[in-house]
Coordinates of C-alpha atoms in Angstrom, one line a residue:
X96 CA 5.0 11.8 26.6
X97 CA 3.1 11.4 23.2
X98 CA 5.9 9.8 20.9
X99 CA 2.7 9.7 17.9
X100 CA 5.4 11.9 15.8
X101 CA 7.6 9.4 15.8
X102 CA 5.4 7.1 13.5
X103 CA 6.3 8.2 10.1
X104 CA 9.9 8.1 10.1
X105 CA 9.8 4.9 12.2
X106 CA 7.6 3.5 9.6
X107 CA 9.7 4.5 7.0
X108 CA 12.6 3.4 8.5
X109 CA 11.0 -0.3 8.5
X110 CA 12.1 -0.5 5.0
X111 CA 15.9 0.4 5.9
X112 CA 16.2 -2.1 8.1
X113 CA 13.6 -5.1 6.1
X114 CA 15.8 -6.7 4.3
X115 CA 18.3 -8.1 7.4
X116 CA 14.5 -8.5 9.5
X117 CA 13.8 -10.3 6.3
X118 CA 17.2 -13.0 7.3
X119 CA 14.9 -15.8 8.9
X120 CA 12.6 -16.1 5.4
X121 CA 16.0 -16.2 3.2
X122 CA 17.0 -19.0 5.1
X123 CA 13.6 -20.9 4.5
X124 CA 13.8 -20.1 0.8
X125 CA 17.5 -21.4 1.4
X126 CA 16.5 -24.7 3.0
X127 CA 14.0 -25.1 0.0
X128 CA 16.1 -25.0 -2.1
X129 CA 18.2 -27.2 -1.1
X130 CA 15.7 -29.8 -0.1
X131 CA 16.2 -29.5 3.2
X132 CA 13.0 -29.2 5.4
X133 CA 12.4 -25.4 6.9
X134 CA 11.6 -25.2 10.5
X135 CA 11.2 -22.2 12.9
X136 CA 13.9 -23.1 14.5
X137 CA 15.9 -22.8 11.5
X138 CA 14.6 -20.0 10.6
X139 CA 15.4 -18.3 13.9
X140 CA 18.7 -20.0 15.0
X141 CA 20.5 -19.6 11.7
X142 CA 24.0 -20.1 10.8
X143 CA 25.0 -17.4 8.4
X144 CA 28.2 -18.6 5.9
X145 CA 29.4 -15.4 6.7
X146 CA 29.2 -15.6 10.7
X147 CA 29.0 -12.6 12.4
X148 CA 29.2 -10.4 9.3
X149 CA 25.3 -10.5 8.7
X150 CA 24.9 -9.3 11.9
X151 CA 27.4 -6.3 11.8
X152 CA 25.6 -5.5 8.3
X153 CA 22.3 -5.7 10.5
X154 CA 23.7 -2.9 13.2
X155 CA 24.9 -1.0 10.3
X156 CA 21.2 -1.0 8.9
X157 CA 19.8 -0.4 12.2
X158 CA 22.1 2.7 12.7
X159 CA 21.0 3.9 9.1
X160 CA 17.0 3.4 10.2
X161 CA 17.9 5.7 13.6
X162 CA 20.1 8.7 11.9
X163 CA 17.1 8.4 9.3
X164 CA 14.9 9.1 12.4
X165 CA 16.6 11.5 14.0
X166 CA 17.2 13.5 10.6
X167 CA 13.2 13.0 9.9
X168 CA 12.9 15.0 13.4
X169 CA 14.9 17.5 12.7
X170 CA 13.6 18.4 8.9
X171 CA 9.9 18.9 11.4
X172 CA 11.7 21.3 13.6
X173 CA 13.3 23.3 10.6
X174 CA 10.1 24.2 9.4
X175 CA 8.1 24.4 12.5
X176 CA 10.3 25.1 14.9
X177 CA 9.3 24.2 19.0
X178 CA 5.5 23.9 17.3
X179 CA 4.4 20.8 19.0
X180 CA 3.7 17.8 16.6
X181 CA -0.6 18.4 16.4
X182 CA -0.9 14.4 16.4
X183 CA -1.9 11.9 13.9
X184 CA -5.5 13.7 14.0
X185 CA -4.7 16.8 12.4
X186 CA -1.3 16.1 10.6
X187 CA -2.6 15.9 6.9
X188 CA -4.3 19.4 7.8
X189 CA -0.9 20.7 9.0
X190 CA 1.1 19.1 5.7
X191 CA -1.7 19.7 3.1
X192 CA -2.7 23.3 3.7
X193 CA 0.3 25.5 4.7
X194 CA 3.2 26.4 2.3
X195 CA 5.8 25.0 5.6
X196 CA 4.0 21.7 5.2
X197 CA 4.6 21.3 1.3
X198 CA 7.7 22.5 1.6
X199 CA 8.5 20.1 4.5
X200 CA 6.9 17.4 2.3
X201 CA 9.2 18.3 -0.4
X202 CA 12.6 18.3 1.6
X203 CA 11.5 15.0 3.8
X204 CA 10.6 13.5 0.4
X205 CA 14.3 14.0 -1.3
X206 CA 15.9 13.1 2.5
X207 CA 14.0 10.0 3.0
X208 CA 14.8 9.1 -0.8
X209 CA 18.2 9.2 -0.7
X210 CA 18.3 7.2 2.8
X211 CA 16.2 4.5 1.1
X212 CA 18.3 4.9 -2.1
X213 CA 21.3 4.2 0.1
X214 CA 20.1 1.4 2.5
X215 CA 18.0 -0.5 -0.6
X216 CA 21.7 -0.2 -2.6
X217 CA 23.7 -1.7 0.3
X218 CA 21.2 -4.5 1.3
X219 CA 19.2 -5.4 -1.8
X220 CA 21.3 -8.2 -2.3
X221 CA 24.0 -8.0 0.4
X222 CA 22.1 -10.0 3.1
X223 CA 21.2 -12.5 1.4
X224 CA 25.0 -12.9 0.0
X225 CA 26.0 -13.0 4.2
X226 CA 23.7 -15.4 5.1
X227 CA 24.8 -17.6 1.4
X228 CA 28.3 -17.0 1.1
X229 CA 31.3 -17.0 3.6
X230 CA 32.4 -13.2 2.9
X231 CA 32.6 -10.2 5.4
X232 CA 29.9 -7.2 5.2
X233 CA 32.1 -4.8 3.2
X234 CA 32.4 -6.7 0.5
X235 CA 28.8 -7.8 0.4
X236 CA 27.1 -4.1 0.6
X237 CA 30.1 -3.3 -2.6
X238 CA 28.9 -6.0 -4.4
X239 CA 25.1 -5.1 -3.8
X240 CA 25.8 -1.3 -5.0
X241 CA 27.7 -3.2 -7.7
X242 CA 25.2 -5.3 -8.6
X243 CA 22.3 -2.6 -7.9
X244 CA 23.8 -0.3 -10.3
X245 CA 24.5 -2.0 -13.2
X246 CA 20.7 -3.5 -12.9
X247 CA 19.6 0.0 -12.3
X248 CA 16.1 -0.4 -14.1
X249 CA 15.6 -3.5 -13.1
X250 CA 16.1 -2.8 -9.6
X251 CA 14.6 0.7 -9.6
X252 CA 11.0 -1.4 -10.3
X253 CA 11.6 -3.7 -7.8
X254 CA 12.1 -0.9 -5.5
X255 CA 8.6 0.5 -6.8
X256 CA 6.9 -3.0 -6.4
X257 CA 8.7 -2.7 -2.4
X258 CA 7.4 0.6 -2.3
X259 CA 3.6 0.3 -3.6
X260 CA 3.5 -3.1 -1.1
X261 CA 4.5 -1.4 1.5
X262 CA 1.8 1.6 1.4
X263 CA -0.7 -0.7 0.7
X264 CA 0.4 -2.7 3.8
X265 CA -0.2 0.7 5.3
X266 CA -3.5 1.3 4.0
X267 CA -4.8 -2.3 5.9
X268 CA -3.8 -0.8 8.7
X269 CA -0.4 -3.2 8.4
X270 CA -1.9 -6.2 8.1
X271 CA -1.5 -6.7 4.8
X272 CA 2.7 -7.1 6.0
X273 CA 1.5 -10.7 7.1
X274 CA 1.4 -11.9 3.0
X275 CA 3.4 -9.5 1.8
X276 CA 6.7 -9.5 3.8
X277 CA 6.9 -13.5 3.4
X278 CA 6.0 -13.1 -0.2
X279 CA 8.9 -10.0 -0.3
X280 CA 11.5 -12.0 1.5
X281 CA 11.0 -15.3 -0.9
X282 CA 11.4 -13.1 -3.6
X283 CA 14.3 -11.2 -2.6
X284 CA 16.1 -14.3 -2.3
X285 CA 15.1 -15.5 -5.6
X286 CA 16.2 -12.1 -6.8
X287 CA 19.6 -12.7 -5.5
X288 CA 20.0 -16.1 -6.5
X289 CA 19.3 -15.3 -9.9
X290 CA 21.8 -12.6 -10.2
X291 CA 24.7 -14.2 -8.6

């Protein structure tokens, strides 16, 4: 079974769920700062201040990233009904040239924003916070839509810098994610602990 029309929403559901894959480089900025040497294994068997908080936050973002997929699916089949996806080939032909494509476009465009609004609101600086701070998830996301909003410029060009990394990630065929997701996660953590 060709799962090829999967791609795009899985891609774009990377960024819902970043920032908590994003945990292990937080903790190396952490240790940094704190003069404490980073190792892998501190980087991979991390004690969050929080506990298991960071982790529920995590699932939370992971059920975001799959309701996000499953919504991205069915925007496809409202505008093209049982019309198999014509593969990664011939997509841009499919999207580009036909009014159900634009429209679809358009729709997919305002969904997938308001998913990433929502998930870059409750993680910007929430993880981070977990990982930081011994609080539970709840308050954490709050205080990073808190904290979001009332940097709302601020943060909206940060989300733009995420953004325009990300696609040009995309454009070296995702290789590019091997300087810029470090370089993201460092500064997401700098971002936080600048704010708090």
């Amino acid at each position: 079974m060709e799962l090829d029309y999967i791609l795009f929403p899985a891609l774009a559901g990377f960024l819902v769920v970043g920032p908590f894959i994003a945990i292990g480089l937080y903790q190396k900025s952490r240790d940094l700062e704190a003069g404490v040497r980073p190792s892998f294994r501190r980087m991979f068997f991390l004690a969050a201040s929080s506990g298991g908080q960071v982790w529920f936050t995590g699932a939370i973002l992971g059920l975001l990233m799959l309701v996000w997929m499953r919504a991205a699916v069915i925007i496809y089949a409202l505008f093209f009904g049982l019309r198999p996806f014509p593969g990664l080939d011939h997509v841009a032909e499919m999207l580009f040239t036909t009014p159900y494509g634009w429209a679809m476009l358009a729709t997919g465009t305002i969904a997938g924003g308001l998913f990433a609004g929502f998930a870059f609101a409750i993680s910007a600086f929430s993880i981070p916070m977990l990982l930081d701070e011994p609080t539970d998830a709840f308050t954490a996301m709050g205080t990073s839509i808190s904290l979001v909003w009332n940097n709302l410029p601020v943060m909206l060009g940060w989300g733009g810098v995420v953004l325009a990394l990300f696609l040009l990630s995309l454009a070296t065929g995702l290789l590019g994610l091997i300087f810029i997701f470090p370089w993201l996660g460092h500064a997401a953590w700098h971002s936080y602990r600048a704010i708090r």
